Coordinates of N, CA and C in Angstrom, one line a residue:
V194 N 24.4 -5.0 6.7 CA 23.0 -4.6 6.3 C 22.0 -5.1 7.2
Q195 N 21.2 -4.3 7.7 CA 20.2 -4.8 8.6 C 18.8 -4.3 8.0
L196 N 17.8 -5.0 8.0 CA 16.5 -4.8 7.8 C 15.6 -5.3 8.8
V197 N 14.8 -4.3 9.3 CA 13.9 -4.8 10.5 C 12.5 -4.4 10.4
E198 N 11.6 -5.3 10.1 CA 10.3 -5.1 9.8 C 9.4 -4.9 11.0
S199 N 8.4 -4.1 11.0 CA 7.5 -3.9 12.2 C 6.1 -3.5 11.7
G200 N 5.1 -3.6 12.6 CA 3.8 -3.2 12.2 C 2.8 -4.3 11.8
G201 N 3.3 -5.5 11.9 CA 2.4 -6.6 11.7 C 1.5 -7.0 12.7
G202 N 0.5 -7.9 12.7 CA -0.2 -8.3 13.6 C -1.7 -8.9 13.0
L203 N -2.6 -8.9 13.9 CA -4.0 -9.5 13.7 C -4.7 -8.4 13.1
V204 N -5.5 -8.6 12.0 CA -6.4 -7.6 11.6 C -7.6 -8.3 10.9
Q205 N -8.8 -7.7 11.1 CA -9.9 -8.2 10.6 C -10.1 -8.2 9.0
P206 N -10.7 -8.9 8.4 CA -10.9 -8.7 7.0 C -11.6 -7.3 6.6
G207 N -11.0 -6.7 5.6 CA -11.4 -5.4 5.3 C -10.6 -4.3 6.0
G208 N -9.8 -4.8 6.9 CA -9.1 -3.7 7.7 C -7.9 -3.3 7.0
S209 N -7.1 -2.5 7.8 CA -5.7 -1.9 7.3 C -4.6 -2.2 8.2
L210 N -3.4 -2.1 7.6 CA -2.2 -2.3 8.5 C -1.2 -1.4 7.6
R211 N -0.1 -0.9 8.4 CA 1.1 -0.3 7.7 C 2.2 -1.1 8.4
L212 N 3.0 -1.6 7.3 CA 4.2 -2.3 7.7 C 5.5 -1.1 7.5
S213 N 6.5 -1.3 8.3 CA 7.6 -0.6 8.2 C 8.8 -1.5 8.2
C214 N 9.9 -0.9 7.5 CA 11.1 -1.7 7.4 C 12.3 -0.6 7.7
K215 N 12.9 -0.7 8.9 CA 14.1 0.1 9.2 C 15.3 -0.4 8.7
A216 N 16.0 0.3 7.7 CA 17.2 -0.1 7.2 C 18.4 0.5 7.8
S217 N 19.4 -0.1 7.8 CA 20.8 0.3 8.4 C 21.9 -0.4 7.8
G218 N 23.1 0.1 7.7 CA 24.3 -0.5 7.3 C 24.5 -0.2 5.7
F219 N 23.8 0.6 5.2 CA 24.1 0.9 3.8 C 23.5 2.2 3.5
F220 N 23.7 2.8 2.3 CA 23.2 4.1 1.9 C 21.8 3.8 1.3
F221 N 20.8 3.9 2.2 CA 19.4 3.5 1.8 C 19.0 4.2 0.7
D222 N 19.3 5.5 0.5 CA 18.7 6.2 -0.7 C 19.4 6.0 -2.1
D223 N 20.3 5.0 -2.0 CA 20.9 4.6 -3.4 C 20.4 3.4 -3.9
Y224 N 19.3 2.7 -3.3 CA 18.9 1.5 -3.6 C 17.3 1.3 -3.7
A225 N 17.0 0.5 -4.7 CA 15.6 0.2 -4.7 C 15.2 -0.7 -3.7
M226 N 14.0 -0.9 -3.2 CA 13.5 -1.8 -2.1 C 12.4 -2.5 -2.6
T227 N 12.3 -3.7 -1.9 CA 11.1 -4.7 -2.4 C 10.5 -5.3 -1.1
W228 N 9.1 -5.6 -1.3 CA 8.3 -6.4 -0.3 C 8.1 -7.7 -0.9
V229 N 8.2 -8.7 -0.1 CA 7.9 -10.1 -0.6 C 7.2 -10.7 0.6
R230 N 6.2 -11.6 0.2 CA 5.6 -12.2 1.4 C 5.6 -13.8 1.1
Q231 N 5.1 -14.4 2.2 CA 5.0 -16.0 2.1 C 3.7 -16.4 3.0
A232 N 2.8 -16.9 2.3 CA 1.6 -17.3 2.9 C 1.9 -18.7 3.6
P233 N 1.1 -19.1 4.5 CA 1.4 -20.4 5.2 C 1.4 -21.7 4.3
G234 N 2.4 -22.4 4.2 CA 2.5 -23.5 3.4 C 2.7 -23.2 1.9
K235 N 3.0 -21.9 1.5 CA 3.2 -21.7 0.1 C 4.6 -21.0 -0.1
G236 N 5.0 -20.8 -1.3 CA 6.3 -20.1 -1.6 C 6.2 -18.7 -1.6
L237 N 7.4 -18.3 -1.9 CA 7.5 -16.7 -1.8 C 6.7 -16.0 -2.9
E238 N 6.1 -14.9 -2.7 CA 5.3 -14.2 -3.6 C 5.9 -12.7 -3.5
W239 N 6.2 -12.2 -4.7 CA 6.6 -10.8 -4.8 C 5.5 -9.9 -4.7
V240 N 5.5 -8.8 -3.9 CA 4.4 -7.9 -3.7 C 4.5 -6.6 -4.3
S241 N 5.7 -6.0 -4.0 CA 5.8 -4.6 -4.5 C 7.2 -4.0 -4.4
A242 N 7.6 -3.1 -5.3 CA 8.9 -2.6 -5.1 C 8.8 -1.1 -5.5
I243 N 10.0 -0.5 -5.1 CA 10.0 1.0 -5.3 C 11.4 1.4 -5.6
N244 N 11.6 2.3 -6.5 CA 12.9 2.7 -6.9 C 13.6 3.5 -5.8
W245 N 14.9 4.0 -6.3 CA 15.7 4.5 -5.1 C 15.2 5.8 -4.5
N246 N 14.5 6.7 -5.3 CA 14.0 8.0 -4.8 C 12.4 7.9 -4.5
G247 N 11.9 6.7 -4.8 CA 10.4 6.8 -4.6 C 9.6 7.2 -5.7
G248 N 10.1 7.5 -6.8 CA 9.4 8.1 -7.9 C 8.8 7.1 -8.7
S249 N 9.0 5.8 -8.7 CA 8.5 4.7 -9.4 C 8.2 3.6 -8.4
T250 N 7.0 3.1 -8.5 CA 6.4 1.9 -7.8 C 5.9 0.9 -8.5
Y251 N 6.0 -0.3 -8.1 CA 5.5 -1.4 -8.8 C 4.7 -2.4 -7.9
Y252 N 3.7 -3.0 -8.4 CA 2.7 -3.9 -7.6 C 2.4 -5.1 -8.3
A253 N 2.4 -6.3 -7.6 CA 1.6 -7.5 -8.1 C 0.3 -7.1 -8.4
E254 N -0.3 -7.7 -9.4 CA -1.7 -7.5 -10.0 C -2.6 -7.6 -8.7
S255 N -2.6 -8.6 -7.9 CA -3.5 -8.8 -6.9 C -3.4 -7.7 -5.7
M256 N -2.4 -6.9 -5.7 CA -2.3 -5.8 -4.6 C -2.5 -4.5 -5.2
E257 N -2.5 -4.3 -6.4 CA -2.7 -3.1 -7.2 C -4.0 -2.4 -6.6
G258 N -4.0 -1.2 -6.1 CA -5.2 -0.6 -5.7 C -5.4 -0.7 -4.1
R259 N -4.8 -1.7 -3.5 CA -4.9 -2.0 -2.2 C -3.7 -1.7 -1.4
F260 N -2.7 -2.0 -2.0 CA -1.4 -1.7 -1.2 C -0.6 -0.5 -1.7
T261 N 0.1 0.2 -0.9 CA 1.0 1.4 -1.4 C 2.2 1.3 -0.8
I262 N 3.3 1.1 -1.5 CA 4.6 1.2 -1.1 C 5.1 2.7 -1.1
S263 N 6.0 3.0 -0.3 CA 6.5 4.2 -0.1 C 7.9 4.1 0.8
R264 N 8.6 5.2 0.8 CA 9.9 5.2 1.4 C 10.1 6.7 2.0
D265 N 10.9 6.6 3.2 CA 11.3 7.9 3.5 C 12.9 7.9 3.7
N266 N 13.5 8.4 2.8 CA 15.1 8.2 2.6 C 15.7 8.9 3.9
A267 N 15.0 9.9 4.3 CA 15.5 10.7 5.5 C 15.5 9.9 6.8
K268 N 14.6 8.9 6.9 CA 14.5 8.1 8.0 C 15.0 6.7 7.7
N269 N 15.5 6.4 6.4 CA 16.0 5.1 6.1 C 14.8 4.0 6.4
T270 N 13.7 4.4 6.0 CA 12.6 3.4 6.3 C 11.7 3.2 5.1
L271 N 11.4 2.0 4.8 CA 10.4 1.6 3.7 C 9.1 1.2 4.4
Y272 N 8.1 1.6 3.6 CA 6.7 1.2 4.2 C 5.7 0.4 3.2
L273 N 4.8 -0.2 3.8 CA 3.8 -0.8 2.8 C 2.5 -0.6 3.6
Q274 N 1.7 0.3 3.0 CA 0.3 0.5 3.7 C -0.7 -0.5 2.9
M275 N -1.3 -1.3 3.7 CA -2.3 -2.2 3.0 C -3.6 -1.9 3.6
H276 N -4.6 -1.8 2.6 CA -5.9 -1.6 2.8 C -6.8 -2.8 2.3
S277 N -8.0 -3.0 2.7 CA -9.0 -3.8 2.2 C -8.3 -5.2 2.4
L278 N -7.8 -5.6 3.5 CA -7.1 -7.0 3.7 C -8.0 -8.0 3.5
K279 N -7.6 -9.1 2.9 CA -8.3 -10.4 2.8 C -7.6 -11.5 3.5
S280 N -8.2 -12.6 3.8 CA -7.5 -13.7 4.4 C -6.4 -14.3 3.6
D281 N -6.5 -14.0 2.3 CA -5.3 -14.5 1.4 C -4.1 -13.6 1.7
D282 N -4.3 -12.5 2.2 CA -3.0 -11.7 2.6 C -2.3 -12.2 3.7
T283 N -2.9 -13.0 4.5 CA -2.2 -13.6 5.6 C -0.7 -14.3 5.2
G284 N 0.2 -13.9 6.0 CA 1.6 -14.4 5.7 C 2.6 -13.7 6.3
V285 N 3.8 -14.1 6.2 CA 5.0 -13.3 6.6 C 5.5 -12.5 5.5
Y286 N 5.6 -11.2 5.9 CA 6.1 -10.2 4.9 C 7.5 -9.7 5.2
Y287 N 8.3 -9.8 4.1 CA 9.7 -9.5 4.2 C 10.0 -8.2 3.3
C288 N 10.9 -7.3 4.0 CA 11.4 -6.3 3.0 C 12.9 -6.9 2.6
A289 N 13.2 -6.3 1.5 CA 14.5 -6.8 0.8 C 15.1 -5.7 0.1
K290 N 16.5 -5.7 0.1 CA 17.2 -4.7 -0.6 C 17.6 -5.1 -2.0
D291 N 17.4 -4.2 -2.9 CA 17.7 -4.6 -4.3 C 19.1 -4.1 -4.4
P292 N 19.9 -4.7 -5.5 CA 21.3 -4.3 -5.7 C 21.6 -3.0 -6.4
N293 N 20.4 -2.6 -7.0 CA 20.6 -1.2 -7.8 C 19.6 -0.2 -7.4
R294 N 19.6 0.8 -8.1 CA 18.6 1.9 -7.8 C 17.3 1.5 -8.4
W295 N 17.2 0.6 -9.3 CA 16.0 0.2 -9.8 C 15.8 -1.3 -9.5
P296 N 14.4 -1.7 -9.4 CA 14.1 -3.1 -9.0 C 14.3 -4.1 -10.1
Y297 N 14.0 -5.4 -9.8 CA 14.0 -6.5 -10.7 C 15.4 -6.9 -11.1
Y298 N 16.4 -6.7 -10.4 CA 17.8 -7.3 -10.5 C 18.0 -8.3 -9.4
G299 N 17.2 -8.8 -8.8 CA 17.4 -9.8 -7.7 C 17.4 -9.0 -6.5
L300 N 17.3 -9.8 -5.3 CA 17.4 -9.2 -3.9 C 18.5 -9.8 -3.3
E301 N 19.5 -8.9 -2.6 CA 20.6 -9.3 -2.1 C 20.5 -9.5 -0.5
Y302 N 19.7 -8.7 0.2 CA 19.4 -8.7 1.6 C 18.0 -8.9 2.0
W303 N 17.7 -9.5 3.0 CA 16.3 -9.7 3.4 C 16.2 -9.4 5.0
G304 N 15.1 -8.9 5.4 CA 14.8 -8.9 6.7 C 14.3 -10.3 7.3
K305 N 14.0 -10.3 8.6 CA 13.6 -11.6 9.0 C 12.1 -11.9 9.0
G306 N 11.4 -10.7 8.6 CA 10.0 -10.9 8.3 C 9.2 -10.4 9.4
I307 N 7.8 -10.1 9.1 CA 6.8 -9.8 10.1 C 5.5 -10.5 9.7
L308 N 4.9 -11.1 10.7 CA 3.6 -11.8 10.4 C 2.4 -10.9 10.4
V309 N 1.8 -11.1 9.3 CA 0.4 -10.4 9.2 C -0.7 -11.5 9.1
T310 N -1.6 -11.5 10.0 CA -2.8 -12.4 10.0 C -4.1 -11.6 9.9
V311 N -4.8 -12.1 8.7 CA -6.1 -11.4 8.5 C -7.0 -12.4 8.7
S312 N -7.9 -12.2 9.9 CA -8.8 -13.2 10.2 C -9.9 -12.4 11.3
S313 N -11.2 -13.1 11.1 CA -12.2 -12.5 12.0 C -12.2 -13.3 13.4

């Protein structure tokens, strides 16, 4: 299993970014996927999840309305579109594979993460 994040970088407050996670080594469309982040000096924070076919999405309260998770099963790719970014959104963002078609059963594989920095 390999999960490779991309699309991070420096963005000004109020700006937008789209993260991607290219998956390989497993049947991508059979599993839920999750985004988790870690702010500098803090613990892991669950961000968002999506079920196997993209029909159900889930968000942490602080991201609801600003972030959109999606997936393209034909491209084996997971996305996180982020709008209205704040300095508190700064951190390393990880994509992770769930063990089932539906999330919330733990995360079994993780990418190496991608840094998002929100700063003026």
